[in-house]
Amino acid sequence: MKLDRIIAVRNDKTVYRDGEFCVKVFDSSHTKSDILSEALYQTMAREAGLNVPDVKRITEIDGRLSIISDYIKGQTLDSLIRDNPQRRKEYLRIFTNTQLELQSKRCPLPGRMHDIIGQAIMRTDFNATLRYDLGVRLSALPKLQKLCHGDFIPENLILDESGNVYILDWSRASLGNPAADAAISYLLMRYSGDRESADLYLDLYTQDSGIDIGRIRAWIPLAAAARTAVARRTEREFLRPWVLGSESI
């Protein structure tokens, strides 16, 4: 296997191109079950009718587990927005429409967003009173069974040369409430530093989905708290005011 070039680098994984294939190489912080689950979710999303790179196999490279899937030639929506800020609304409309299409698909994923968020909140270092309060608020919100991505940001969407949009990185996918998925997207976009895109996305999403902004607002502290369980220090510092309510939408 010839890894031609690095496509992306994260703290816990590196993504390479190998000719017609994309090779995602994980570090030791990922369990085998984590990697198998990601490959399964990606495959199930593709079978549900979404544009998702086809998983070819899971293998080991230099002792590190890796997912090999089709390489999609194109640009991420994130890079397109940065390179063409005058077309921001056009690209965010594509982004929002793709998320709504995703949330409309039937896909029998095993994970339930309510449970995932609740368990993550219990793992945080917030005091017991706050964790209890967040748990009460979570239990009061509707338990829906819609397909949610859990990491839906412009960086994870590729627009190919034919104008097709492909959705990447399915490790956090689950069945849950679309308003929660939108809250996660908003927080991650704000953390990236692009507030203009985040605010415009929220406007477009609420208009096109018919979901009231208040329903998304209710999920913000819960999504932020859950994210702190897996976030690094700088992201935890960003998220804390959203958990405590000193930041909101």
mmCIF file of C-alpha atoms in Angstrom:
data_model
loop_
_atom_site.group_PDB
_atom_site.id
_atom_site.type_symbol
_atom_site.label_atom_id
_atom_site.label_comp_id
_atom_site.label_asym_id
_atom_site.label_seq_id
_atom_site.Cartn_x
_atom_site.Cartn_y
_atom_site.Cartn_z
ATOM 1 C CA MET A 1 0.000 0.000 0.000
ATOM 2 C CA LYS A 2 1.370 3.399 -1.042
ATOM 3 C CA LEU A 3 0.124 6.306 1.027
ATOM 4 C CA ASP A 4 0.627 9.119 -1.509
ATOM 5 C CA ARG A 5 -0.176 12.089 0.651
ATOM 6 C CA ILE A 6 -1.787 13.194 3.864
ATOM 7 C CA ILE A 7 -5.321 14.523 3.407
ATOM 8 C CA ALA A 8 -6.055 15.426 7.027
ATOM 9 C CA VAL A 9 -4.461 15.159 10.454
ATOM 10 C CA ARG A 10 -6.374 14.972 13.724
ATOM 11 C CA ASN A 11 -5.109 14.461 17.255
ATOM 12 C CA ASP A 12 -6.034 10.784 17.132
ATOM 13 C CA LYS A 13 -6.001 9.847 13.432
ATOM 14 C CA THR A 14 -4.355 10.592 10.106
ATOM 15 C CA VAL A 15 -6.113 10.358 6.741
ATOM 16 C CA TYR A 16 -4.118 9.478 3.623
ATOM 17 C CA ARG A 17 -4.839 9.088 -0.064
ATOM 18 C CA ASP A 18 -3.784 5.826 -1.708
ATOM 19 C CA GLY A 19 -4.694 6.198 -5.366
ATOM 20 C CA GLU A 20 -8.449 5.632 -5.622
ATOM 21 C CA PHE A 21 -8.758 4.976 -1.915
ATOM 22 C CA CYS A 22 -8.835 6.960 1.314
ATOM 23 C CA VAL A 23 -7.035 5.403 4.290
ATOM 24 C CA LYS A 24 -7.976 6.556 7.793
ATOM 25 C CA VAL A 25 -5.296 5.395 10.242
ATOM 26 C CA PHE A 26 -6.261 5.470 13.937
ATOM 27 C CA ASP A 27 -3.972 5.761 16.938
ATOM 28 C CA SER A 28 -4.058 3.518 19.986
ATOM 29 C CA SER A 29 -6.671 5.650 21.794
ATOM 30 C CA HIS A 30 -9.331 4.024 19.598
ATOM 31 C CA THR A 31 -10.549 0.574 20.504
ATOM 32 C CA LYS A 32 -11.178 -2.032 17.855
ATOM 33 C CA SER A 33 -14.895 -1.778 18.568
ATOM 34 C CA ASP A 34 -14.770 2.020 17.977
ATOM 35 C CA ILE A 35 -13.284 1.508 14.530
ATOM 36 C CA LEU A 36 -15.591 -1.349 13.593
ATOM 37 C CA SER A 37 -18.571 0.750 14.701
ATOM 38 C CA GLU A 38 -17.502 3.698 12.550
ATOM 39 C CA ALA A 39 -17.138 1.455 9.501
ATOM 40 C CA LEU A 40 -20.546 -0.102 10.235
ATOM 41 C CA TYR A 41 -22.299 3.265 10.630
ATOM 42 C CA GLN A 42 -20.712 4.561 7.418
ATOM 43 C CA THR A 43 -21.874 1.462 5.554
ATOM 44 C CA MET A 44 -25.394 1.661 6.983
ATOM 45 C CA ALA A 45 -25.672 5.332 6.025
ATOM 46 C CA ARG A 46 -24.657 4.457 2.472
ATOM 47 C CA GLU A 47 -27.212 1.649 2.372
ATOM 48 C CA ALA A 48 -29.847 4.146 3.547
ATOM 49 C CA GLY A 49 -29.334 6.015 0.275
ATOM 50 C CA LEU A 50 -26.939 8.781 1.302
ATOM 51 C CA ASN A 51 -23.818 9.796 -0.618
ATOM 52 C CA VAL A 52 -21.171 8.246 1.618
ATOM 53 C CA PRO A 53 -17.765 6.833 0.598
ATOM 54 C CA ASP A 54 -17.966 3.060 0.229
ATOM 55 C CA VAL A 55 -16.022 1.183 2.919
ATOM 56 C CA LYS A 56 -13.770 -1.384 1.251
ATOM 57 C CA ARG A 57 -12.124 -3.044 4.222
ATOM 58 C CA ILE A 58 -10.595 -2.648 7.665
ATOM 59 C CA THR A 59 -6.916 -3.495 7.890
ATOM 60 C CA GLU A 60 -3.816 -2.939 10.009
ATOM 61 C CA ILE A 61 -1.005 -0.627 8.898
ATOM 62 C CA ASP A 62 2.179 -0.558 10.972
ATOM 63 C CA GLY A 63 0.225 -1.981 13.877
ATOM 64 C CA ARG A 64 -2.550 0.625 13.633
ATOM 65 C CA LEU A 65 -6.107 -0.225 12.630
ATOM 66 C CA SER A 66 -7.321 1.584 9.520
ATOM 67 C CA ILE A 67 -10.509 2.020 7.497
ATOM 68 C CA ILE A 68 -10.080 1.966 3.724
ATOM 69 C CA SER A 69 -12.850 3.571 1.677
ATOM 70 C CA ASP A 70 -13.326 5.211 -1.713
ATOM 71 C CA TYR A 71 -11.439 8.465 -2.235
ATOM 72 C CA ILE A 72 -13.816 11.296 -3.187
ATOM 73 C CA LYS A 73 -12.172 13.903 -5.380
ATOM 74 C CA GLY A 74 -13.423 17.362 -4.522
ATOM 75 C CA GLN A 75 -13.305 20.077 -1.876
ATOM 76 C CA THR A 76 -14.792 20.284 1.587
ATOM 77 C CA LEU A 77 -17.540 22.843 2.101
ATOM 78 C CA ASP A 78 -15.316 24.353 4.777
ATOM 79 C CA SER A 79 -12.539 25.123 2.279
ATOM 80 C CA LEU A 80 -15.045 26.360 -0.312
ATOM 81 C CA ILE A 81 -16.539 28.812 2.186
ATOM 82 C CA ARG A 82 -13.091 30.065 3.196
ATOM 83 C CA ASP A 83 -11.959 30.466 -0.423
ATOM 84 C CA ASN A 84 -15.239 31.991 -1.632
ATOM 85 C CA PRO A 85 -16.797 33.946 1.259
ATOM 86 C CA GLN A 86 -19.103 35.741 -1.196
ATOM 87 C CA ARG A 87 -20.781 32.351 -1.811
ATOM 88 C CA ARG A 88 -21.151 31.533 1.885
ATOM 89 C CA LYS A 89 -24.960 31.409 1.825
ATOM 90 C CA GLU A 90 -24.986 29.180 -1.278
ATOM 91 C CA TYR A 91 -22.644 26.653 0.335
ATOM 92 C CA LEU A 92 -24.450 26.750 3.667
ATOM 93 C CA ARG A 93 -27.732 26.120 1.859
ATOM 94 C CA ILE A 94 -26.129 22.974 0.408
ATOM 95 C CA PHE A 95 -24.897 22.104 3.897
ATOM 96 C CA THR A 96 -28.337 22.539 5.471
ATOM 97 C CA ASN A 97 -30.180 20.684 2.710
ATOM 98 C CA THR A 98 -27.771 17.767 3.068
ATOM 99 C CA GLN A 99 -28.347 17.617 6.815
ATOM 100 C CA LEU A 100 -32.107 17.639 6.346
ATOM 101 C CA GLU A 101 -31.847 14.862 3.752
ATOM 102 C CA LEU A 102 -29.731 12.847 6.193
ATOM 103 C CA GLN A 103 -32.241 13.333 8.988
ATOM 104 C CA SER A 104 -35.067 12.153 6.718
ATOM 105 C CA LYS A 105 -33.507 8.730 6.038
ATOM 106 C CA ARG A 106 -34.492 5.523 7.790
ATOM 107 C CA CYS A 107 -31.394 3.844 9.161
ATOM 108 C CA PRO A 108 -31.464 1.274 12.010
ATOM 109 C CA LEU A 109 -28.340 2.400 13.855
ATOM 110 C CA PRO A 110 -27.937 0.803 17.292
ATOM 111 C CA GLY A 111 -26.940 3.963 19.195
ATOM 112 C CA ARG A 112 -29.519 6.271 20.786
ATOM 113 C CA MET A 113 -28.550 9.927 21.100
ATOM 114 C CA HIS A 114 -30.454 10.430 24.371
ATOM 115 C CA ASP A 115 -28.489 7.619 26.012
ATOM 116 C CA ILE A 116 -25.160 8.714 24.511
ATOM 117 C CA ILE A 117 -25.567 12.301 25.720
ATOM 118 C CA GLY A 118 -26.787 11.227 29.155
ATOM 119 C CA GLN A 119 -23.864 8.854 29.665
ATOM 120 C CA ALA A 120 -21.382 11.472 28.457
ATOM 121 C CA ILE A 121 -22.751 14.069 30.894
ATOM 122 C CA MET A 122 -22.250 11.628 33.766
ATOM 123 C CA ARG A 123 -18.563 11.282 32.770
ATOM 124 C CA THR A 124 -17.848 15.012 32.943
ATOM 125 C CA ASP A 125 -16.143 16.750 35.847
ATOM 126 C CA PHE A 126 -19.059 19.125 36.459
ATOM 127 C CA ASN A 127 -20.373 19.013 40.015
ATOM 128 C CA ALA A 128 -23.079 16.522 40.929
ATOM 129 C CA THR A 129 -25.804 19.171 41.197
ATOM 130 C CA LEU A 130 -25.176 20.433 37.671
ATOM 131 C CA ARG A 131 -24.963 16.915 36.262
ATOM 132 C CA TYR A 132 -28.296 16.094 37.916
ATOM 133 C CA ASP A 133 -29.903 19.274 36.548
ATOM 134 C CA LEU A 134 -28.656 18.497 33.044
ATOM 135 C CA GLY A 135 -29.999 14.966 33.361
ATOM 136 C CA VAL A 136 -33.434 16.261 34.359
ATOM 137 C CA ARG A 137 -33.476 18.619 31.381
ATOM 138 C CA LEU A 138 -32.419 15.816 29.065
ATOM 139 C CA SER A 139 -35.181 13.513 30.305
ATOM 140 C CA ALA A 140 -37.773 16.215 29.572
ATOM 141 C CA LEU A 141 -36.859 16.454 25.884
ATOM 142 C CA PRO A 142 -38.544 14.299 23.216
ATOM 143 C CA LYS A 143 -36.827 10.998 22.406
ATOM 144 C CA LEU A 144 -36.965 10.863 18.631
ATOM 145 C CA GLN A 145 -35.509 8.195 16.359
ATOM 146 C CA LYS A 146 -34.211 10.255 13.433
ATOM 147 C CA LEU A 147 -30.814 9.664 11.847
ATOM 148 C CA CYS A 148 -28.303 12.116 13.338
ATOM 149 C CA HIS A 149 -24.663 12.522 12.342
ATOM 150 C CA GLY A 150 -23.241 13.904 15.587
ATOM 151 C CA ASP A 151 -20.333 15.711 13.882
ATOM 152 C CA PHE A 152 -22.058 17.456 10.992
ATOM 153 C CA ILE A 153 -19.788 20.365 10.045
ATOM 154 C CA PRO A 154 -18.693 21.816 6.666
ATOM 155 C CA GLU A 155 -15.318 20.111 7.063
ATOM 156 C CA ASN A 156 -17.054 16.718 6.873
ATOM 157 C CA LEU A 157 -18.825 17.351 3.577
ATOM 158 C CA ILE A 158 -17.104 17.058 0.190
ATOM 159 C CA LEU A 159 -18.510 18.609 -2.972
ATOM 160 C CA ASP A 160 -17.228 16.500 -5.864
ATOM 161 C CA GLU A 161 -16.524 17.566 -9.444
ATOM 162 C CA SER A 162 -20.056 16.599 -10.532
ATOM 163 C CA GLY A 163 -21.751 18.653 -7.817
ATOM 164 C CA ASN A 164 -22.560 15.695 -5.571
ATOM 165 C CA VAL A 165 -22.147 16.083 -1.814
ATOM 166 C CA TYR A 166 -20.529 13.273 0.187
ATOM 167 C CA ILE A 167 -20.778 12.973 3.972
ATOM 168 C CA LEU A 168 -17.710 11.840 5.932
ATOM 169 C CA ASP A 169 -16.856 10.776 9.504
ATOM 170 C CA TRP A 170 -19.715 8.680 10.859
ATOM 171 C CA SER A 171 -18.197 7.697 14.216
ATOM 172 C CA ARG A 172 -20.717 9.723 16.284
ATOM 173 C CA ALA A 173 -23.854 8.822 14.329
ATOM 174 C CA SER A 174 -26.956 7.730 16.242
ATOM 175 C CA LEU A 175 -30.741 7.885 16.229
ATOM 176 C CA GLY A 176 -32.121 10.893 18.024
ATOM 177 C CA ASN A 177 -33.586 14.380 17.877
ATOM 178 C CA PRO A 178 -32.689 16.513 14.825
ATOM 179 C CA ALA A 179 -32.717 19.623 17.034
ATOM 180 C CA ALA A 180 -29.879 18.089 19.051
ATOM 181 C CA ASP A 181 -27.901 17.379 15.883
ATOM 182 C CA ALA A 182 -28.367 21.016 14.839
ATOM 183 C CA ALA A 183 -27.224 22.206 18.277
ATOM 184 C CA ILE A 184 -24.050 20.126 17.957
ATOM 185 C CA SER A 185 -23.382 21.507 14.466
ATOM 186 C CA TYR A 186 -23.835 25.072 15.695
ATOM 187 C CA LEU A 187 -21.491 24.610 18.653
ATOM 188 C CA LEU A 188 -18.779 22.998 16.529
ATOM 189 C CA MET A 189 -19.016 25.754 13.928
ATOM 190 C CA ARG A 190 -18.758 28.399 16.641
ATOM 191 C CA TYR A 191 -15.744 26.616 18.106
ATOM 192 C CA SER A 192 -14.075 26.705 14.683
ATOM 193 C CA GLY A 193 -14.167 30.502 14.917
ATOM 194 C CA ASP A 194 -16.594 31.129 12.057
ATOM 195 C CA ARG A 195 -19.480 32.758 13.875
ATOM 196 C CA GLU A 196 -20.890 34.266 10.678
ATOM 197 C CA SER A 197 -21.327 30.825 9.131
ATOM 198 C CA ALA A 198 -22.677 29.349 12.369
ATOM 199 C CA ASP A 199 -25.354 32.028 12.742
ATOM 200 C CA LEU A 200 -26.345 31.865 9.079
ATOM 201 C CA TYR A 201 -26.536 28.071 9.283
ATOM 202 C CA LEU A 202 -28.897 28.320 12.256
ATOM 203 C CA ASP A 203 -31.144 30.744 10.359
ATOM 204 C CA LEU A 204 -31.251 28.480 7.304
ATOM 205 C CA TYR A 205 -31.800 25.322 9.331
ATOM 206 C CA THR A 206 -34.710 26.717 11.342
ATOM 207 C CA GLN A 207 -36.323 28.143 8.185
ATOM 208 C CA ASP A 208 -35.988 24.967 6.132
ATOM 209 C CA SER A 209 -36.659 22.387 8.841
ATOM 210 C CA GLY A 210 -39.567 24.147 10.513
ATOM 211 C CA ILE A 211 -37.883 23.459 13.866
ATOM 212 C CA ASP A 212 -38.258 26.386 16.246
ATOM 213 C CA ILE A 213 -35.000 27.878 17.471
ATOM 214 C CA GLY A 214 -36.192 27.356 21.048
ATOM 215 C CA ARG A 215 -36.050 23.587 20.551
ATOM 216 C CA ILE A 216 -32.443 23.847 19.405
ATOM 217 C CA ARG A 217 -31.638 26.231 22.268
ATOM 218 C CA ALA A 218 -32.860 23.637 24.781
ATOM 219 C CA TRP A 219 -30.247 21.184 23.496
ATOM 220 C CA ILE A 220 -27.292 23.597 23.554
ATOM 221 C CA PRO A 221 -26.164 23.102 27.208
ATOM 222 C CA LEU A 222 -26.727 19.347 26.965
ATOM 223 C CA ALA A 223 -24.790 18.989 23.714
ATOM 224 C CA ALA A 224 -22.017 21.204 25.087
ATOM 225 C CA ALA A 225 -21.772 19.220 28.326
ATOM 226 C CA ALA A 226 -21.662 15.896 26.480
ATOM 227 C CA ARG A 227 -18.949 17.190 24.176
ATOM 228 C CA THR A 228 -16.727 18.148 27.123
ATOM 229 C CA ALA A 229 -16.444 14.453 28.003
ATOM 230 C CA VAL A 230 -14.335 13.853 24.870
ATOM 231 C CA ALA A 231 -12.957 17.339 24.171
ATOM 232 C CA ARG A 232 -9.447 18.600 24.732
ATOM 233 C CA ARG A 233 -8.699 21.466 27.100
ATOM 234 C CA THR A 234 -9.192 24.397 24.702
ATOM 235 C CA GLU A 235 -12.521 23.046 23.488
ATOM 236 C CA ARG A 236 -13.662 22.339 27.055
ATOM 237 C CA GLU A 237 -12.898 25.949 27.958
ATOM 238 C CA PHE A 238 -14.964 27.131 24.993
ATOM 239 C CA LEU A 239 -17.884 24.836 25.854
ATOM 240 C CA ARG A 240 -18.121 25.586 29.573
ATOM 241 C CA PRO A 241 -20.039 28.912 29.237
ATOM 242 C CA TRP A 242 -22.551 27.164 26.969
ATOM 243 C CA VAL A 243 -23.126 24.519 29.623
ATOM 244 C CA LEU A 244 -23.527 27.090 32.380
ATOM 245 C CA GLY A 245 -25.859 29.291 30.329
ATOM 246 C CA SER A 246 -23.682 32.397 30.109
ATOM 247 C CA GLU A 247 -23.588 31.763 26.331
ATOM 248 C CA SER A 248 -26.642 30.837 24.291
ATOM 249 C CA ILE A 249 -28.253 31.279 20.883
#
